[in-house]
Coordinates of C-alpha atoms and ligand atoms in Angstrom, one line a residue:
M1 CA -103.4 -19.0 -2.7
A2 CA -102.4 -22.8 -2.8
A3 CA -99.9 -23.4 -5.6
S4 CA -98.3 -26.4 -7.2
P5 CA -94.7 -27.2 -6.2
S6 CA -93.3 -26.0 -9.5
A7 CA -95.3 -22.8 -9.4
Q8 CA -94.1 -22.3 -5.9
T9 CA -90.5 -22.8 -6.9
E10 CA -90.9 -20.2 -9.6
V11 CA -92.6 -17.7 -7.3
W12 CA -89.7 -18.1 -4.8
A13 CA -87.1 -17.6 -7.5
L14 CA -88.8 -14.4 -8.5
V15 CA -89.2 -13.2 -5.0
L16 CA -85.5 -13.8 -4.4
D17 CA -84.7 -11.9 -7.6
Y18 CA -86.6 -9.0 -6.3
V19 CA -84.9 -9.1 -3.0
R20 CA -81.5 -9.4 -4.6
A21 CA -82.1 -6.2 -6.5
H22 CA -82.9 -4.4 -3.3
V23 CA -80.2 -5.4 -0.8
K24 CA -76.4 -5.5 -0.9
P25 CA -74.9 -8.8 -2.1
Q26 CA -73.5 -9.5 1.4
Q27 CA -76.9 -9.0 3.0
F28 CA -78.5 -11.3 0.4
E29 CA -76.0 -14.0 1.1
T30 CA -76.2 -13.7 4.8
W31 CA -80.0 -13.5 5.3
F32 CA -81.8 -14.8 2.3
Q33 CA -79.9 -17.9 1.0
S34 CA -80.8 -20.0 4.0
L35 CA -84.5 -19.3 3.7
R36 CA -87.0 -21.7 2.2
L37 CA -90.5 -21.1 1.0
E38 CA -92.7 -23.5 2.8
R39 CA -96.1 -22.8 1.2
L40 CA -98.2 -20.2 -0.4
G41 CA -101.3 -20.7 1.8
S42 CA -104.4 -19.0 2.9
D43 CA -102.4 -17.9 6.0
G44 CA -99.9 -16.1 3.8
V45 CA -96.5 -16.8 2.4
V46 CA -94.9 -19.1 4.9
I47 CA -91.1 -18.8 4.9
V48 CA -88.8 -21.1 6.9
T49 CA -85.8 -19.6 8.7
P50 CA -83.0 -21.8 10.2
N51 CA -83.4 -20.7 13.9
T52 CA -85.2 -18.4 16.3
F53 CA -82.5 -15.8 16.0
Y54 CA -82.9 -15.6 12.3
K55 CA -86.7 -15.5 12.5
R56 CA -86.5 -12.6 14.9
W57 CA -84.0 -10.8 12.7
M58 CA -86.1 -11.3 9.5
D59 CA -89.2 -10.2 11.3
N60 CA -87.5 -7.0 12.5
H61 CA -85.5 -6.1 9.4
Y62 CA -86.8 -7.7 6.3
R63 CA -90.5 -8.4 6.6
D64 CA -91.5 -5.3 4.7
L65 CA -89.1 -6.0 1.9
L66 CA -90.3 -9.6 1.6
E67 CA -93.9 -8.5 1.6
R68 CA -93.2 -6.0 -1.1
A69 CA -91.4 -8.7 -3.1
C70 CA -94.2 -11.2 -2.7
S71 CA -96.9 -8.6 -3.5
E72 CA -95.1 -7.7 -6.7
V73 CA -94.6 -11.3 -7.8
L74 CA -98.1 -12.5 -6.8
E75 CA -99.7 -9.3 -8.1
G76 CA -101.7 -8.7 -4.9
D77 CA -101.3 -8.0 -1.2
A78 CA -99.1 -10.6 0.4
N79 CA -98.7 -11.4 4.1
V80 CA -95.4 -13.0 5.1
V81 CA -95.2 -15.5 8.0
F82 CA -91.8 -16.6 9.3
T83 CA -91.4 -20.0 11.0
V84 CA -88.4 -21.9 12.3
G85 CA -87.5 -25.2 10.7
V86 CA -85.0 -27.0 8.6
S87 CA -83.6 -25.0 5.8
A88 CA -83.4 -26.1 2.2
G89 CA -81.2 -29.1 1.6
E90 CA -80.9 -30.0 5.3
P91 CA -81.8 -33.5 6.7
E92 CA -84.6 -33.4 9.2
Q93 CA -83.1 -33.2 12.7
G94 CA -84.4 -33.1 16.2
V95 CA -84.3 -29.9 18.2
E96 CA -81.0 -29.6 20.1
R97 CA -81.1 -28.9 23.8
S98 CA -78.5 -28.3 26.4
F99 CA -77.2 -31.6 27.9
D100 CA -74.8 -32.0 30.7
E101 CA -71.9 -34.4 30.6
T102 CA -74.1 -37.4 31.6
G103 CA -76.3 -36.8 28.6
Q104 CA -79.1 -35.4 30.9
E105 CA -81.0 -32.4 29.6
G106 CA -79.7 -29.2 31.1
D107 CA -81.7 -27.5 33.9
R108 CA -83.4 -24.6 32.3
S109 CA -84.0 -23.0 35.6
A110 CA -80.2 -22.9 36.0
G111 CA -80.2 -20.2 33.3
V112 CA -80.1 -21.8 29.9
L113 CA -81.9 -19.3 27.7
P114 CA -85.4 -20.7 27.3
H115 CA -86.1 -19.3 23.9
A116 CA -82.6 -20.2 22.6
S117 CA -83.1 -23.9 22.9
A118 CA -84.9 -24.1 19.6
D119 CA -82.0 -22.7 17.7
L120 CA -81.0 -25.3 15.2
P121 CA -77.9 -24.3 13.4
S122 CA -77.8 -25.6 9.9
A123 CA -75.1 -26.3 7.4
T124 CA -76.8 -23.8 5.0
T125 CA -76.6 -21.0 7.6
P126 CA -73.7 -18.8 6.6
R127 CA -70.8 -19.5 8.9
L128 CA -70.1 -15.8 9.3
L129 CA -72.9 -13.7 10.2
P130 CA -72.3 -9.9 9.7
L131 CA -74.9 -8.2 11.8
S132 CA -73.8 -4.7 11.6
N133 CA -74.9 -3.3 8.3
E134 CA -78.4 -2.3 9.1
T135 CA -78.1 -1.6 12.8
S136 CA -76.3 0.8 15.1
I137 CA -73.9 -1.9 16.0
P138 CA -70.5 -0.5 15.2
G139 CA -67.9 -2.6 13.4
T140 CA -68.7 -5.9 11.9
L141 CA -70.1 -8.6 14.2
Q142 CA -69.1 -11.9 12.7
L143 CA -70.6 -14.9 14.4
N144 CA -70.7 -18.5 13.7
P145 CA -74.3 -19.6 14.0
Q146 CA -73.3 -22.9 15.6
Y147 CA -71.7 -21.2 18.5
T148 CA -74.8 -20.8 20.7
F149 CA -75.5 -21.9 24.3
P150 CA -77.8 -24.8 23.3
Q151 CA -74.9 -26.2 21.3
F152 CA -72.5 -26.0 24.2
V153 CA -71.9 -29.1 26.2
V154 CA -71.5 -28.3 29.9
G155 CA -69.2 -30.3 32.2
P156 CA -67.0 -29.8 35.2
S157 CA -64.2 -28.4 33.0
N158 CA -66.2 -25.5 31.7
R159 CA -69.1 -25.2 34.2
L160 CA -67.9 -22.0 35.8
A161 CA -67.2 -20.3 32.6
H162 CA -70.5 -21.3 31.1
A163 CA -72.5 -20.2 34.2
A164 CA -70.6 -16.9 34.2
C165 CA -71.5 -16.3 30.6
L166 CA -75.1 -17.0 31.2
A167 CA -75.1 -14.7 34.2
V168 CA -73.6 -11.9 32.0
V169 CA -76.3 -12.3 29.4
E170 CA -79.0 -12.1 32.1
N171 CA -77.4 -9.2 34.0
P172 CA -74.9 -7.3 31.8
A173 CA -72.3 -5.2 33.7
Q174 CA -74.0 -6.2 37.0
V175 CA -72.3 -9.5 38.1
Y176 CA -68.9 -10.0 36.6
N177 CA -67.2 -7.1 34.9
P178 CA -65.0 -7.9 33.2
L179 CA -65.5 -11.6 32.7
F180 CA -62.1 -13.0 31.8
L181 CA -62.0 -16.6 30.3
H182 CA -58.8 -18.4 29.8
G183 CA -57.6 -21.8 28.7
D184 CA -55.8 -23.7 26.1
V185 CA -56.8 -23.6 22.4
G186 CA -59.8 -25.6 21.2
L187 CA -61.6 -25.7 24.6
G188 CA -64.6 -23.5 23.8
K189 CA -63.6 -19.9 24.6
T190 CA -64.6 -18.5 21.3
H191 CA -67.8 -20.6 21.3
L192 CA -68.8 -19.1 24.7
L193 CA -68.0 -15.5 23.7
Q194 CA -70.2 -15.8 20.6
A195 CA -72.9 -17.6 22.5
V196 CA -73.0 -14.5 24.8
S197 CA -73.3 -12.3 21.7
F198 CA -76.2 -14.4 20.4
G199 CA -77.8 -14.6 23.8
S200 CA -77.5 -10.9 24.4
L201 CA -78.9 -10.0 21.0
D202 CA -81.8 -12.5 21.5
K203 CA -82.6 -10.8 24.8
N204 CA -82.2 -7.3 23.6
P205 CA -82.1 -6.9 19.8
A206 CA -81.2 -3.2 20.3
I207 CA -78.0 -3.9 22.3
R208 CA -74.9 -2.5 20.8
I209 CA -72.3 -5.3 20.6
V210 CA -68.7 -5.4 19.4
Y211 CA -67.2 -8.8 19.2
L212 CA -63.8 -9.2 17.6
S213 CA -60.5 -10.8 17.9
C214 CA -57.7 -8.9 19.6
E215 CA -55.8 -9.1 16.4
A216 CA -58.6 -7.3 14.5
F217 CA -58.7 -4.7 17.3
V218 CA -54.9 -4.1 16.9
N219 CA -55.2 -3.9 13.1
E220 CA -58.1 -1.4 13.3
Y221 CA -56.1 0.7 15.7
I222 CA -53.1 0.7 13.4
S223 CA -55.1 1.7 10.4
A224 CA -56.9 4.4 12.4
L225 CA -53.6 5.7 13.5
Q226 CA -52.3 5.8 10.0
G227 CA -55.4 7.3 8.6
G228 CA -55.6 10.0 11.3
E229 CA -59.0 8.5 12.5
L230 CA -58.1 7.8 16.1
E231 CA -61.1 9.7 17.4
L232 CA -63.4 7.6 15.3
F233 CA -61.8 4.4 16.4
R234 CA -62.1 5.5 20.1
N235 CA -65.8 6.4 19.7
R236 CA -66.5 3.2 18.1
Y237 CA -65.2 1.1 20.9
R238 CA -66.2 3.3 23.7
N239 CA -69.9 3.6 22.7
V240 CA -71.0 0.0 23.0
D241 CA -73.0 -1.9 25.6
L242 CA -71.1 -5.1 25.3
L243 CA -67.5 -5.4 24.2
L244 CA -66.1 -9.0 23.6
I245 CA -62.4 -9.3 22.7
D246 CA -61.2 -12.8 21.8
D247 CA -57.6 -13.8 22.4
I248 CA -56.6 -10.7 24.3
H249 CA -53.2 -12.3 25.0
F250 CA -52.4 -10.8 21.6
L251 CA -51.8 -7.6 23.5
A252 CA -48.6 -9.2 25.0
S253 CA -45.6 -6.9 24.7
K254 CA -47.5 -4.3 22.6
K255 CA -47.1 -1.2 24.8
A256 CA -49.0 1.4 22.7
L257 CA -51.9 -1.0 22.2
Q258 CA -52.1 -1.8 25.9
E259 CA -52.3 1.9 26.6
E260 CA -55.1 2.4 24.1
F261 CA -57.0 -0.7 25.5
F262 CA -56.5 0.6 29.0
H263 CA -58.5 3.7 28.2
T264 CA -61.1 1.8 26.3
F265 CA -61.5 -0.5 29.2
N266 CA -61.8 2.3 31.7
A267 CA -64.3 4.2 29.6
L268 CA -66.6 1.2 29.3
H269 CA -66.2 0.0 32.9
T270 CA -67.0 3.5 34.2
A271 CA -70.0 3.7 32.0
Q272 CA -71.1 0.3 33.4
K273 CA -70.8 -1.5 30.1
Q274 CA -70.0 -5.2 30.0
I275 CA -66.5 -6.3 28.9
I276 CA -65.7 -10.0 28.2
L277 CA -62.2 -11.1 27.3
S278 CA -60.7 -14.5 26.4
S279 CA -57.1 -15.5 26.5
D280 CA -54.8 -18.5 26.3
A281 CA -53.3 -17.5 29.6
S282 CA -54.5 -16.0 32.9
P283 CA -54.0 -12.3 33.2
H284 CA -50.7 -12.5 35.1
E285 CA -49.3 -15.1 32.7
I286 CA -49.7 -12.9 29.7
P287 CA -46.1 -11.8 28.8
D288 CA -45.3 -8.1 29.3
L289 CA -48.8 -7.1 30.2
E290 CA -48.9 -3.8 32.1
A291 CA -49.6 -4.3 35.8
R292 CA -52.6 -2.0 35.7
L293 CA -54.2 -4.1 33.0
V294 CA -53.4 -7.3 34.8
S295 CA -55.2 -5.9 37.9
R296 CA -58.2 -4.6 35.9
F297 CA -58.6 -8.0 34.2
K298 CA -59.0 -9.5 37.6
W299 CA -61.6 -7.0 38.8
G300 CA -64.5 -9.2 37.8
L301 CA -64.4 -13.0 37.4
V302 CA -61.4 -14.9 36.0
A303 CA -62.7 -18.3 34.9
E304 CA -60.5 -21.1 33.5
V305 CA -61.8 -23.4 30.8
E306 CA -60.1 -26.7 31.4
P307 CA -59.6 -29.7 29.1
P308 CA -62.7 -31.9 29.3
Q309 CA -62.6 -35.2 31.2
Y310 CA -64.0 -38.5 29.8
E311 CA -67.7 -37.9 30.5
T312 CA -67.7 -34.4 28.9
K313 CA -65.6 -35.7 25.9
A314 CA -68.1 -38.4 25.4
A315 CA -71.1 -36.0 25.5
I316 CA -69.3 -33.7 23.1
I317 CA -68.7 -36.6 20.7
R318 CA -72.3 -37.6 20.8
R319 CA -73.4 -34.0 20.3
K320 CA -71.1 -33.3 17.3
A321 CA -72.3 -36.6 15.7
K322 CA -75.9 -35.7 16.4
I323 CA -75.5 -32.3 14.7
R324 CA -74.6 -34.3 11.6
G325 CA -77.6 -36.5 12.0
K326 CA -75.7 -39.6 13.4
K327 CA -76.2 -41.5 16.6
L328 CA -73.0 -43.3 17.6
A329 CA -73.0 -46.6 19.4
D330 CA -71.8 -46.5 23.0
E331 CA -68.6 -48.5 22.3
V332 CA -67.7 -46.1 19.5
V333 CA -68.2 -43.1 21.8
D334 CA -66.1 -44.8 24.4
Y335 CA -63.4 -45.7 22.0
L336 CA -63.2 -42.1 20.7
A337 CA -63.4 -40.5 24.1
T338 CA -60.5 -42.6 25.5
T339 CA -58.3 -42.5 22.4
L340 CA -58.6 -38.8 21.4
D341 CA -56.9 -35.8 22.9
S342 CA -58.9 -33.3 24.9
N343 CA -58.7 -30.5 22.3
I344 CA -62.4 -30.2 21.4
R345 CA -61.6 -28.8 17.9
E346 CA -59.7 -32.1 17.3
L347 CA -62.5 -34.2 18.7
E348 CA -64.8 -32.5 16.3
G349 CA -62.5 -33.1 13.4
A350 CA -62.2 -36.8 14.2
V351 CA -66.0 -37.3 14.5
L352 CA -66.5 -35.5 11.2
K353 CA -63.8 -37.6 9.6
I354 CA -65.3 -40.9 10.7
I355 CA -68.8 -39.9 9.6
V356 CA -67.5 -38.9 6.2
M357 CA -65.4 -42.1 5.9
A358 CA -68.4 -44.2 6.8
G359 CA -70.5 -42.4 4.2
L360 CA -67.9 -42.8 1.5
Q361 CA -67.4 -46.5 2.2
N362 CA -71.1 -47.1 2.8
Q363 CA -70.2 -48.7 6.1
D364 CA -71.6 -48.6 9.7
I365 CA -69.6 -46.6 12.2
D366 CA -67.9 -49.2 14.4
V367 CA -64.7 -49.3 16.4
Q368 CA -62.8 -50.8 13.6
L369 CA -63.7 -48.0 11.3
C370 CA -62.6 -45.5 14.0
K371 CA -59.3 -47.2 14.4
V372 CA -58.6 -46.9 10.6
G373 CA -59.8 -43.3 10.6
L374 CA -57.8 -42.2 13.6
K375 CA -54.7 -43.7 12.3
E376 CA -55.0 -41.3 9.4
L377 CA -55.5 -38.4 11.8
T378 CA -52.2 -39.0 13.5
P379 CA -49.4 -38.4 11.0
R380 CA -47.3 -41.5 10.3
P381 CA -43.5 -41.1 10.0
G382 CA -42.9 -39.5 6.7
Q383 CA -46.4 -38.0 6.6
V384 CA -46.9 -34.3 6.9
S385 CA -49.1 -32.6 9.4
I386 CA -51.0 -29.3 8.9
T387 CA -49.0 -27.7 11.7
E388 CA -45.8 -28.5 10.0
I389 CA -47.1 -27.0 6.8
M390 CA -48.2 -23.8 8.6
S391 CA -44.9 -23.4 10.4
H392 CA -42.9 -24.1 7.3
V393 CA -44.8 -21.6 5.2
A394 CA -45.0 -19.0 8.0
N395 CA -41.2 -19.3 8.4
H396 CA -40.6 -18.8 4.7
F397 CA -42.8 -15.7 4.5
H398 CA -41.7 -14.3 7.8
L399 CA -45.2 -14.5 9.3
K400 CA -46.6 -15.9 12.5
I401 CA -48.8 -19.0 12.5
S402 CA -51.5 -16.9 14.0
D403 CA -51.4 -14.7 10.9
L404 CA -52.2 -17.7 8.8
Q405 CA -55.0 -18.7 11.1
G406 CA -56.4 -15.2 11.5
K407 CA -58.9 -13.2 9.5
K408 CA -56.5 -10.6 8.0
R409 CA -57.0 -10.4 4.2
S410 CA -53.9 -8.4 3.3
K411 CA -52.1 -9.7 0.2
S412 CA -49.0 -10.6 2.1
I413 CA -51.0 -13.1 4.2
V414 CA -53.7 -14.3 1.8
L415 CA -51.2 -15.9 -0.6
P416 CA -49.2 -17.8 2.1
R417 CA -52.6 -18.9 3.6
Q418 CA -53.7 -20.2 0.2
I419 CA -50.4 -22.0 -0.2
C420 CA -50.9 -23.8 3.1
M421 CA -54.4 -24.9 2.1
Y422 CA -53.1 -26.2 -1.2
L423 CA -50.3 -28.1 0.5
G424 CA -52.8 -29.3 3.1
R425 CA -54.9 -30.7 0.3
S426 CA -52.0 -32.4 -1.5
L427 CA -49.9 -33.6 1.5
T428 CA -52.3 -34.4 4.3
P429 CA -55.4 -36.7 4.6
C430 CA -57.4 -33.8 6.1
S431 CA -60.9 -33.1 4.7
L432 CA -61.9 -29.7 3.3
E433 CA -63.8 -28.9 6.5
E434 CA -60.9 -29.9 8.7
L435 CA -58.5 -27.8 6.7
G436 CA -60.9 -24.8 6.9
G437 CA -61.1 -25.4 10.6
H438 CA -57.3 -25.1 10.9
F439 CA -57.4 -21.7 9.2
G440 CA -59.7 -19.8 11.5
G441 CA -62.9 -21.8 10.8
R442 CA -63.0 -21.0 7.1
D443 CA -65.6 -22.6 4.9
H444 CA -64.8 -25.7 2.8
T445 CA -65.5 -23.6 -0.3
T446 CA -62.7 -21.2 0.7
V447 CA -60.3 -24.2 0.8
L448 CA -61.4 -25.4 -2.6
Y449 CA -61.1 -21.9 -4.0
S450 CA -57.6 -21.5 -2.5
E451 CA -56.5 -24.9 -3.9
G452 CA -57.7 -23.9 -7.4
R453 CA -56.1 -20.5 -7.3
I454 CA -52.7 -22.0 -6.4
R455 CA -53.0 -24.6 -9.1
E456 CA -53.7 -21.8 -11.6
L457 CA -50.8 -19.8 -10.4
M458 CA -48.5 -22.8 -10.7
K459 CA -49.6 -23.2 -14.3
R460 CA -48.9 -19.6 -15.1
D461 CA -45.9 -18.9 -13.0
P462 CA -42.9 -21.3 -13.1
E463 CA -41.4 -19.6 -10.0
M464 CA -44.5 -20.4 -8.0
R465 CA -44.3 -24.0 -9.2
T466 CA -40.7 -24.3 -8.2
L467 CA -41.4 -22.8 -4.8
L468 CA -44.3 -25.2 -4.1
E469 CA -42.4 -28.2 -5.3
R470 CA -39.6 -27.2 -3.0
F471 CA -42.0 -26.8 -0.1
A472 CA -43.5 -30.3 -0.7
R473 CA -40.0 -31.9 -0.9
E474 CA -38.8 -30.2 2.3
L475 CA -41.9 -31.0 4.2
K476 CA -41.9 -34.7 3.2
R477 CA -38.2 -34.9 4.2
A478 CA -38.7 -33.2 7.6
Ligands
LIG1 P1 -61.0 -21.8 21.7 O1 -61.6 -20.5 21.4 O2 -61.0 -22.0 23.2 O3 -59.7 -22.1 21.0 P2 -63.3 -22.7 20.3 O4 -64.4 -22.0 21.0 O5 -62.9 -22.2 19.0 O6 -62.1 -22.9 21.2 O7 -63.8 -24.3 20.2 C1 -63.2 -25.2 19.3 C2 -64.3 -26.1 18.7 O8 -64.8 -26.9 19.7 C3 -65.5 -25.3 18.2 O9 -66.0 -25.8 17.1 C4 -66.5 -25.4 19.4 O10 -67.9 -25.3 18.9 C5 -66.2 -26.7 19.9 N1 -66.5 -26.7 21.4 C6 -65.6 -26.3 22.4 N2 -66.2 -26.5 23.6 C7 -67.4 -27.1 23.4 C8 -68.4 -27.6 24.2 N3 -68.3 -27.5 25.5 N4 -69.5 -28.1 23.6 C9 -69.6 -28.2 22.3 N5 -68.7 -27.8 21.4 C10 -67.6 -27.2 22.0
LIG2 MG1 -60.7 -19.0 20.2

């Protein structure tokens, strides 16, 4: 069945056409766009998937469809073989493993999932991975394929939280229930929660998982209430094996929601189902949280994720550069680790910025380049920061900054969010990816789209133009 490269390209295009006609667009985008046809060989049609999780998923869910597609296109029985490798358009990279803060490979016997270590997230893997449409998993499970255990750098600041998460994957509802992670923003709580979701799915593909932000939980509750579907809502959350709620501090001061969550919690805990929560504060520090919830949140393990120290920061900087195919010199890592703040999201943004700058200027990454790059990261007097833009826009539209950063797509939030992205593009030196990161980890294409949309609106609508010009003036003056 050997075929020339051009014939192979043609076959693959036809196979994808067939698949596209047989699945929903979202499924196609999620599962098929990152695949690559390796070869049409005597061993069958060899298709490359971005990581082991993908491979397993494709094997379990889409093998038949792809075999039918290939048989149709090749006009004969076709056998499909999935492998793990680098997806289309990706530079060749080594396999990532778990390293501790000294750069030593993690001790697998200590619990790093053995089969997860080959997971190689790729830039072509969709950032949001809806897993629910063909399984019994209720709700939509949206995960970032980069947030896996092998990609998580372990150090003293997060060792307890990391170990607890691994333990929960190995023994759900047996060791720590609930597991409550807390710490400042940008320190890896969401990463860990999603890593547990991936790890648990990898261990048991049939597991029923709900992972969502507390804000989404609240929104679903409100729409269930309004639509008279409270029973449905309750069944959905009370019939899972693993419930992960991110940013549970969002329940602060919301009495009715706390009551609802209290019952969800009890139902799951009694049925010995695992609950994992994350928060920016410890249970007793969440404002106006009912005492019975505070006490329940402490039933299992409360683990704090702390800001990383120098060694961990350095290891994270190395890791983030390596994911982008770069090895940084020791003095560069040292400079970044000592100069940058401990917020890992910001560390990541800085590393990315420096890599992009070096690429654009066709220069090596040295300390001098970092100095220039970092100067741009910290706003100079008169320069606008993305935080200032968000608070200005939030204020004008009577929203919270968390609304702008969240996932809600209601009209009243989408437009202000797009306005922020437009202003971010025109007033800050942030890259598309950095801007996307500030708005709930959105993709760079979303930022580009938002910018274009606002430009269009400004052309058509003089009021919009006046408003945006005013925002820009006010922000520059502030
Ligand atoms: P939080 O939810 O605590 O605000 P996130 O989980 O969103 O923080 O982490 C912010 C960014 O930093 C993410 O891109 C995440 O992958 C990265 N990150 C955080 N901690 C680590 C770590 N220990 N190793 C590697 N990346 C990390
Ligand atoms: Mg988070």
